[in-house]
Coordinates of C-alpha atoms and ligand atoms in Angstrom, one line a residue:
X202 CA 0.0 0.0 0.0
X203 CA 1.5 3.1 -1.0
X204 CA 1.3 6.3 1.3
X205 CA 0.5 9.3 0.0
X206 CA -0.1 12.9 1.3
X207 CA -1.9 15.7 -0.5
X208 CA -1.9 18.9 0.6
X209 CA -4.8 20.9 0.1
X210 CA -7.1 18.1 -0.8
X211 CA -10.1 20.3 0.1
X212 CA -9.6 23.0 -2.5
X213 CA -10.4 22.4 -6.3
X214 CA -7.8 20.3 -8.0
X215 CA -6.8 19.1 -4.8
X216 CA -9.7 17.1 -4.3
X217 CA -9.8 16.2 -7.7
X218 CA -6.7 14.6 -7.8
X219 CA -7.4 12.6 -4.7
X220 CA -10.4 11.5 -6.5
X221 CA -8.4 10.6 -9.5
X222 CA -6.1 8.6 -7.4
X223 CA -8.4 6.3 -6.1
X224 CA -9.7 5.8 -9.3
X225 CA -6.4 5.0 -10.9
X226 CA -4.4 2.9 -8.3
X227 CA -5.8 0.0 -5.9
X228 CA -3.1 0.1 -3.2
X229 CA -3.2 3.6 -2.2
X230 CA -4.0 5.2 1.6
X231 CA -4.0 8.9 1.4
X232 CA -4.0 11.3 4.2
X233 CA -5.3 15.2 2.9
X234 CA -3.5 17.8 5.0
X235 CA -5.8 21.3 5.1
X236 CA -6.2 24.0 6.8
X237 CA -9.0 24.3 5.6
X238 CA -9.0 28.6 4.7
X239 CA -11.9 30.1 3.1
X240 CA -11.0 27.9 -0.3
X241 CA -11.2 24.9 1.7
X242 CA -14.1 22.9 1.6
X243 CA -14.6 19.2 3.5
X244 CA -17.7 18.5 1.8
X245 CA -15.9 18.7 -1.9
X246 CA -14.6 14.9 -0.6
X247 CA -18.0 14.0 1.4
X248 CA -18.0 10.8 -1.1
X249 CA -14.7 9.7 0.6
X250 CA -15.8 10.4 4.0
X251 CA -16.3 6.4 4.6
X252 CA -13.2 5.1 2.8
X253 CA -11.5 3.0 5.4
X254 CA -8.3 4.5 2.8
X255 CA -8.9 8.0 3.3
X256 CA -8.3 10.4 6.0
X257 CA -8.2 14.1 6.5
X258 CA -6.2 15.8 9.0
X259 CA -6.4 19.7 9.7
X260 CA -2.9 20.7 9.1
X261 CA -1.4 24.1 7.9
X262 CA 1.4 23.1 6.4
X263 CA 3.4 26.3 7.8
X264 CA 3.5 25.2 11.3
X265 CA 6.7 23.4 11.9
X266 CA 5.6 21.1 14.7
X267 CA 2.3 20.4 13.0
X268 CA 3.8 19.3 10.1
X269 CA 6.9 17.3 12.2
X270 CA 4.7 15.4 14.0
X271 CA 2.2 14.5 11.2
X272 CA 4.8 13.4 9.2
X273 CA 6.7 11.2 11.3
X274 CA 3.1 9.7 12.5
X275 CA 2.3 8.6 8.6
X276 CA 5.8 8.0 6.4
X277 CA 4.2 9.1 3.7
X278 CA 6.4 8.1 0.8
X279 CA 5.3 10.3 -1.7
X280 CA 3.9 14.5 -1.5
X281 CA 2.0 16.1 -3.7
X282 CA 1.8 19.9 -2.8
X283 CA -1.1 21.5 -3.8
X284 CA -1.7 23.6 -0.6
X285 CA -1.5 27.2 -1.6
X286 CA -3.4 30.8 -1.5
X287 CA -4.1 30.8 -4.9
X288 CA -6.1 33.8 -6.0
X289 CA -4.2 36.4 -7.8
X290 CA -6.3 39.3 -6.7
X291 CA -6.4 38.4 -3.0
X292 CA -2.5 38.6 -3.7
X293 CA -2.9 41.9 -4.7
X294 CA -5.1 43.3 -1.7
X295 CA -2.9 41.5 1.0
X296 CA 0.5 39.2 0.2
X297 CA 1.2 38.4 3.5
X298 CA -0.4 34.4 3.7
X299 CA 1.0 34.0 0.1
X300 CA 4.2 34.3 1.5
X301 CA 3.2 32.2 4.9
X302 CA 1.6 29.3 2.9
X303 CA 3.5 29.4 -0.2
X304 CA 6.9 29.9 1.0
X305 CA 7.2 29.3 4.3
X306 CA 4.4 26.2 4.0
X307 CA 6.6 25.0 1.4
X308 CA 9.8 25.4 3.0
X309 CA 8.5 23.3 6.1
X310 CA 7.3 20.6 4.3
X311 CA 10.8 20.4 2.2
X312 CA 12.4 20.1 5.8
X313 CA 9.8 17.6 6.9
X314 CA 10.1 15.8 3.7
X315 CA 13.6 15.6 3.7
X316 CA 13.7 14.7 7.9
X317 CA 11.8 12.1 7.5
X318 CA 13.1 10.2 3.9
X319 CA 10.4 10.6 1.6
X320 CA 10.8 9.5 -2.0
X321 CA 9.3 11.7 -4.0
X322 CA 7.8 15.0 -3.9
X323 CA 5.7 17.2 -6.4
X324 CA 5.5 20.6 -5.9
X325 CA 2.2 22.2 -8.1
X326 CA 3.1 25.3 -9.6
X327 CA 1.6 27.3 -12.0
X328 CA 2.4 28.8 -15.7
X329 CA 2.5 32.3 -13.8
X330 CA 5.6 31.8 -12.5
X331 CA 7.2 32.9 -16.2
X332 CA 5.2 36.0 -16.7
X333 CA 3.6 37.6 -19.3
X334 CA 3.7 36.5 -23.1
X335 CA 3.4 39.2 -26.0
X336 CA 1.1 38.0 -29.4
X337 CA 4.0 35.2 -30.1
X338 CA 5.3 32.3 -28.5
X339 CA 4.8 30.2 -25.3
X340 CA 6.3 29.1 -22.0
X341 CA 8.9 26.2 -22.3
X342 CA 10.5 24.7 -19.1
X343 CA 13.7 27.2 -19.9
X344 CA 11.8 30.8 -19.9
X345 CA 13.4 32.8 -17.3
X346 CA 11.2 33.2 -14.3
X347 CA 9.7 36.8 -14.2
X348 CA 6.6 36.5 -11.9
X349 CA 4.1 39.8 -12.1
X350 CA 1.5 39.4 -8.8
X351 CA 2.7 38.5 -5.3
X352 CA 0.6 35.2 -6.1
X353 CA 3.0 34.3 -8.3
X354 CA 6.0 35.3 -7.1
X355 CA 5.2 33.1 -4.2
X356 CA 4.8 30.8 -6.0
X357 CA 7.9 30.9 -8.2
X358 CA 9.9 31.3 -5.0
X359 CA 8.9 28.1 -3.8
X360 CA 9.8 26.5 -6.6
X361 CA 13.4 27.9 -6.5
X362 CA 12.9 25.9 -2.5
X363 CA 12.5 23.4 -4.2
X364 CA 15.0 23.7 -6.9
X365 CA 17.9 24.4 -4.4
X366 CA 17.0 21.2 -2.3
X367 CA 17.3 19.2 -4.7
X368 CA 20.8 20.5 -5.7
X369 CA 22.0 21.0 -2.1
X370 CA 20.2 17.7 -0.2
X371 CA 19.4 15.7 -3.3
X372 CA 15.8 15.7 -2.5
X373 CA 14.1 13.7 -4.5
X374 CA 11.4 16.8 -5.5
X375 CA 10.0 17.7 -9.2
X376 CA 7.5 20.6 -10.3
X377 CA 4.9 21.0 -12.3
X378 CA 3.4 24.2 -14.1
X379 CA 0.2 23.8 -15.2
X380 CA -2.3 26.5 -17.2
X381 CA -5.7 27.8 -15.9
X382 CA -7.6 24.6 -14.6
X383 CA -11.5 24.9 -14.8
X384 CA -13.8 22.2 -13.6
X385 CA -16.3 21.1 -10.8
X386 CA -15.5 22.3 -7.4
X387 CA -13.5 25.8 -8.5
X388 CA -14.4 28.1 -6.2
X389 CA -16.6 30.7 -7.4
X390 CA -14.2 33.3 -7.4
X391 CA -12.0 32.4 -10.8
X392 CA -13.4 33.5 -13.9
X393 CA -15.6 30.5 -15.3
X394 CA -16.7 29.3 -12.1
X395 CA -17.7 33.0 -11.0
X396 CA -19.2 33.5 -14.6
X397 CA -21.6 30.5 -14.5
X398 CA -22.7 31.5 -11.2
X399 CA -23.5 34.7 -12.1
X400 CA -25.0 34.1 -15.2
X401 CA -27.0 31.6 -13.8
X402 CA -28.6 33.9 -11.4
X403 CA -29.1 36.5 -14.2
X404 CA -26.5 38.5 -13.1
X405 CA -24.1 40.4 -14.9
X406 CA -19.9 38.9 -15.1
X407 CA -17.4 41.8 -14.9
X408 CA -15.1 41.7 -17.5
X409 CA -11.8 43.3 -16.3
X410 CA -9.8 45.9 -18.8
X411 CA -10.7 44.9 -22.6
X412 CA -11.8 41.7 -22.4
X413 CA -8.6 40.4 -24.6
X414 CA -6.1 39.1 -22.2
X415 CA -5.3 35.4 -23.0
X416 CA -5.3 32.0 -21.1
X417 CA -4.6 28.5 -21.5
X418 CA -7.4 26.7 -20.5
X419 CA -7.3 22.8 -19.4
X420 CA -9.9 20.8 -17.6
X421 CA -9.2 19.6 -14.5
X422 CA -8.8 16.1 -14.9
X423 CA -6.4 16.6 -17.4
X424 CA -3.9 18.3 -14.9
X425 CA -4.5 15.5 -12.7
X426 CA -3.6 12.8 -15.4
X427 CA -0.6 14.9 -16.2
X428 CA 0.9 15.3 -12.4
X429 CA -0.1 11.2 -12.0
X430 CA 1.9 11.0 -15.2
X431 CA 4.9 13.0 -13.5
X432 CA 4.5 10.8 -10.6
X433 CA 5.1 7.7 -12.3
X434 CA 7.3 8.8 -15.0
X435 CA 8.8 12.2 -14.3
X436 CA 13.0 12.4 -13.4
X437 CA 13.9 13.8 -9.9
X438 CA 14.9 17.6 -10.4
X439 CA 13.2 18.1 -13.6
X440 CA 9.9 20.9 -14.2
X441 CA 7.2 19.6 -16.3
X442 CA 4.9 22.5 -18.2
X443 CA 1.1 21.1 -18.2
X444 CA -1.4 23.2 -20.8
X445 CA -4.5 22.3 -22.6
X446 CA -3.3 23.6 -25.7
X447 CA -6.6 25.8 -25.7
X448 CA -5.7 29.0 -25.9
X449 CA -8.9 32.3 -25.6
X450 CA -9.3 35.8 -25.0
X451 CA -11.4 36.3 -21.6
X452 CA -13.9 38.0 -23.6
X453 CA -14.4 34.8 -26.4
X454 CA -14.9 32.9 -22.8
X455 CA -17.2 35.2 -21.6
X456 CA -18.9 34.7 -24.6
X457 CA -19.2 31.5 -25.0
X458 CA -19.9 30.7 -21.2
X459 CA -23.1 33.0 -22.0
X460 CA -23.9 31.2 -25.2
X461 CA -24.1 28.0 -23.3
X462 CA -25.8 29.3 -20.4
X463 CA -28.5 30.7 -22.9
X464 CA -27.9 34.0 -21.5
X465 CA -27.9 37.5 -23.0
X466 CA -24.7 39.6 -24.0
X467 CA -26.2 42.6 -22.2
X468 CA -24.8 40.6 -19.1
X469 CA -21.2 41.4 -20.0
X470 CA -19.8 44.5 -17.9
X471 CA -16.6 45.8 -18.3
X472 CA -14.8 46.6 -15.0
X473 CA -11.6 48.4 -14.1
X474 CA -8.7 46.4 -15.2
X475 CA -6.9 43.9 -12.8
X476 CA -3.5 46.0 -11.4
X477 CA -0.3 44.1 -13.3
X478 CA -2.7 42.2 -15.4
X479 CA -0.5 39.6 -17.4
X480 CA -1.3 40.2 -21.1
X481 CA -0.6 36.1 -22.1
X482 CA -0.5 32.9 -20.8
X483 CA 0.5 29.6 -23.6
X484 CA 2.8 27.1 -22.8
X485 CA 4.7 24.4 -24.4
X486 CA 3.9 20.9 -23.7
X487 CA 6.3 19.3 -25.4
X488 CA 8.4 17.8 -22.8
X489 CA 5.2 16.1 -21.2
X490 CA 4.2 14.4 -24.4
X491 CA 7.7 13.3 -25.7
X492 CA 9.4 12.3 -22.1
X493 CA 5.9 11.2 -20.3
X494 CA 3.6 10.5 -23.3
X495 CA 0.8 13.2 -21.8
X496 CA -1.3 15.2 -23.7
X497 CA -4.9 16.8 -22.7
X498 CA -7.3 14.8 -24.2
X499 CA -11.0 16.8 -22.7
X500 CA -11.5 19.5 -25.6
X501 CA -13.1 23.0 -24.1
X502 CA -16.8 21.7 -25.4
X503 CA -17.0 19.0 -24.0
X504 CA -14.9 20.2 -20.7
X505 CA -17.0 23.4 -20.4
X506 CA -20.4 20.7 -21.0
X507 CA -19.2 18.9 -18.1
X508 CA -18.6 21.6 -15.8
X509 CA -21.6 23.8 -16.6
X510 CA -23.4 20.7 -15.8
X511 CA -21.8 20.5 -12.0
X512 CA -22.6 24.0 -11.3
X513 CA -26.6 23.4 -12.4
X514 CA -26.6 20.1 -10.5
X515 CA -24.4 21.6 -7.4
X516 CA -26.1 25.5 -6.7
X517 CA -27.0 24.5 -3.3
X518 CA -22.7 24.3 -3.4
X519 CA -22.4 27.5 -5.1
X520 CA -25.0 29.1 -2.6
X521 CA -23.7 28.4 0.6
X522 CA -19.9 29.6 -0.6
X523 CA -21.5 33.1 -1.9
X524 CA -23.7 33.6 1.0
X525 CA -20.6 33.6 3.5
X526 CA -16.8 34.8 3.5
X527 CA -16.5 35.4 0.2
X528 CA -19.3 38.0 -0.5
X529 CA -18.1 39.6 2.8
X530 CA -14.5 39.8 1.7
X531 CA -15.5 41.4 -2.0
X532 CA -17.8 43.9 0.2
X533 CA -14.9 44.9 2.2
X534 CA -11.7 45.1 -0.3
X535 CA -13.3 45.4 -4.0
X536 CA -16.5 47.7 -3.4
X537 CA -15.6 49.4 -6.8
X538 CA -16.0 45.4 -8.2
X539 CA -18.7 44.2 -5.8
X540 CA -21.6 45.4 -7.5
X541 CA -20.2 43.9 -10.8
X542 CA -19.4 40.6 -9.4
X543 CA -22.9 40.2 -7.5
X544 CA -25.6 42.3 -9.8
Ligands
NAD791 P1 -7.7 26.4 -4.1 O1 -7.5 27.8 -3.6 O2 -9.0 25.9 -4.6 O3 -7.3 25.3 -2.9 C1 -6.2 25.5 -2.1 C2 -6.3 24.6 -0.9 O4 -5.2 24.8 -0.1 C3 -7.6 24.9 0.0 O5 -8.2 23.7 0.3 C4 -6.9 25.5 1.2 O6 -7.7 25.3 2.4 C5 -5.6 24.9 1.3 N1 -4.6 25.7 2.1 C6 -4.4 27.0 1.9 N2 -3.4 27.4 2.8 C7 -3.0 26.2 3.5 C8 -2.0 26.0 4.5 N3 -1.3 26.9 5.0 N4 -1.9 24.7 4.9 C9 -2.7 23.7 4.4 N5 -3.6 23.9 3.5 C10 -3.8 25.1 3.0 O7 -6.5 26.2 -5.1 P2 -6.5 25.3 -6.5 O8 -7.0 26.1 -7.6 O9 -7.0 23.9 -6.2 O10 -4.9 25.2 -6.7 C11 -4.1 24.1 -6.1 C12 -2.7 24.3 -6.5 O11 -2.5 24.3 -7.9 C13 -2.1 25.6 -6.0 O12 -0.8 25.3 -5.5 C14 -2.0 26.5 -7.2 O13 -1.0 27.4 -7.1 C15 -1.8 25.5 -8.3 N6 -2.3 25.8 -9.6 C16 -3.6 26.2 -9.8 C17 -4.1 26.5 -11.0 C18 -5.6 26.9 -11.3 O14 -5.9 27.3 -12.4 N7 -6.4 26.9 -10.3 C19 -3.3 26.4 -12.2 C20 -2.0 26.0 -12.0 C21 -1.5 25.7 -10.7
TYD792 P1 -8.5 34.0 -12.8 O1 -9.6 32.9 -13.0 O2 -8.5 34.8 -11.6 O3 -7.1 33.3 -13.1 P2 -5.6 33.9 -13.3 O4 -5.6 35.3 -12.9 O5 -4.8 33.1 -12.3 O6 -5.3 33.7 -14.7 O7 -8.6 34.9 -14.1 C1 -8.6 34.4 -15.4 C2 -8.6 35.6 -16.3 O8 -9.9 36.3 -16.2 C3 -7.6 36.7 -16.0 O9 -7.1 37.3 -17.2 C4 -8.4 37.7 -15.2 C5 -9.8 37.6 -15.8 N1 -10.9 37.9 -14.9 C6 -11.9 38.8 -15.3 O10 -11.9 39.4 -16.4 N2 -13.0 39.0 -14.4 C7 -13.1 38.3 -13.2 O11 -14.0 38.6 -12.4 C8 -12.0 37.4 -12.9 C9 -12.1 36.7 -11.5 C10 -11.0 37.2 -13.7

């Protein structure tokens, strides 16, 4: 039986890829560390609650004796990181847990990791770590690193954690930088999951700037098949770039989000832009589908299908996330975007 820790198992690809390990290998026990912030939700694993392989343990992975003890209680023999604050414009209102969690956090597990002799480790990153792209080219594991928002220079500063303990302790740690994920369970505060919401109240989605900054969209599942792939297959010391090779404006999204959603145009708003908005994400798979022989395989229809489906079947979900913290946060830092984001 192989051990396994995931942090942040109740956020949104966290608890997707849990639920994609059990469906993809028999011997597994896997223990979800969370702190369980405002992103963190218990009930996105509720179908797991009775698996005698499963277990959830409250654990911010940025307290030293926390994560000490936890570790030397389990052995895992594998981490997969996914723990993070991980909203770009909370980043830009207040940086100070994107440093705690994402450095810090990271740096304690690496210490815990490496105390206690476990064999792999996969630090999630993100695409944003490189920057901003012009109208040309894309990401490849060799762009320099020139993160824009505090979110992702946390992030990239992590990964250098990881980076340098691998060269100083040979720790056996790899990365991944993945795209914009969409799928069921993203919390309504990303732009598809917060556009479906909205448009499925009839309320309006606030477009920020012009509408014509670019991401790389990839379903969910696909970024979990990818970091299982790196898992399994991936060398020690190596970063791995995950896209879905579906590159869009935010406004074509908008666009067709409200075409799905049988929704008006009038509904689009255009709001002040995002401070240090990055122009364009596209990255460069290659090394996944040569080295690992990954690719996406869920095309945006049928992606977008699926998850417009889980927000229609799941608004009690949506309801009770929009009716707490997270209106009352927008209220208090983004009145200027509030009314957009709840009309
Ligand atoms: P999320 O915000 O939905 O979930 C984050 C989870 O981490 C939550 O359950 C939260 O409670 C937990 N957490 C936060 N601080 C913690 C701490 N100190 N200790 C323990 N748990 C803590 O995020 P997500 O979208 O699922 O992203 C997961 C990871 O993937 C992040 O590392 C993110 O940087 C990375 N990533 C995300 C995307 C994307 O499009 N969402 C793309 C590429 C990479
Ligand atoms: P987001 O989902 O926050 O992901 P990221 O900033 O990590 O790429 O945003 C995706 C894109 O959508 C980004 O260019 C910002 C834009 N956006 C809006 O136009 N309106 C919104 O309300 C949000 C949340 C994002």
């Amino acid at each position: 039986m192989t051990r396994v820790v995931v942090t942040g198992g109740c956020g949104f690809i966290g608890s997707n890829f849990i639920r994609y390990l059990f469906e993809h290998e028999p011997q597994i026990h896997v223990s979800n560390w969370d702190k369980l912030t405002y992103a963190g939700n218990p009930s996105n694993l509720t179908d797991l609650a009775n698996n005698p392989c499963y277990e959830f343990k409250q654990i911010d992975i940025a307290e030293r004796n926390a994560v000490r003890d936890a570790m030397r209680t389990y052995k895992p023999s594998v981490i997969f990181n996914f723990a993070a604050e991980s909203h770009v414009d909370r980043s830009i209102h207040d940086a100070t847990p994107f440093v705690i969690t994402n450095v810090l956090g990271t740096q304690t597990l690496l210490d815990a990791a490496k105390e206690f002799g476990v064999e792999k480790y996969i630090q999630i990153s993100t695409d944003e770590v490189y920057g901003s792209l012009g109208d040309k080219g894309y990401f490849t594991e060799s762009t320099p690193l020139a993160p824009n928002s505090p979110y992702s220079a946390s992030k990239a500063a992590a990964d250098l954690l990881v980076r340098s303990y691998v060269h100083t302790f040979q720790f056996p740690g790899l990365i991944t930088r993945c795209s914009n994920n969409y799928g069921p369970y993203q919390f309504p505060e990303k732009l598809i999951p917060l556009f479906i919401a909205n448009l499925m109240a009839n309320q309006s989605v606030p477009v920020y700037g012009d509408g014509l900054n670019v991401r790389d969209w990839i379903f969910v599942t696909d970024h979990c098949s990818a970091i299982y792939a790196v898992w399994k297959k991936g060398r020690v010391g190596e970063v791995y770039n995950i896209g879905g090779e579906c590159e869009l404006t935010n406004l074509a999204m908008t666009e067709l989000l409200i075409e799905s959603l049988g929704k008006p145009k009038s509904l689009i708003r255009y709001v002040p832009d995002r401070p240090g908005h990055d122009r364009r994400y596209a990255i460069d798979c290659s090394k996944m589908k040569g080295e690992l022989g990954w690719s996406p395989s869920t095309s945006l229809e049928n992606g977008l299908k699926l998850t417009i489906q889980w927000y229609r079947d799941h608004q009690d979900w949506v309801d009770h996330i929009r009716s707490g913290e997270y209106r009352q946060y927008y209220a208090k830092q983004y009145s200027s975007l509030t009314s957009s984001n709840t009309k």
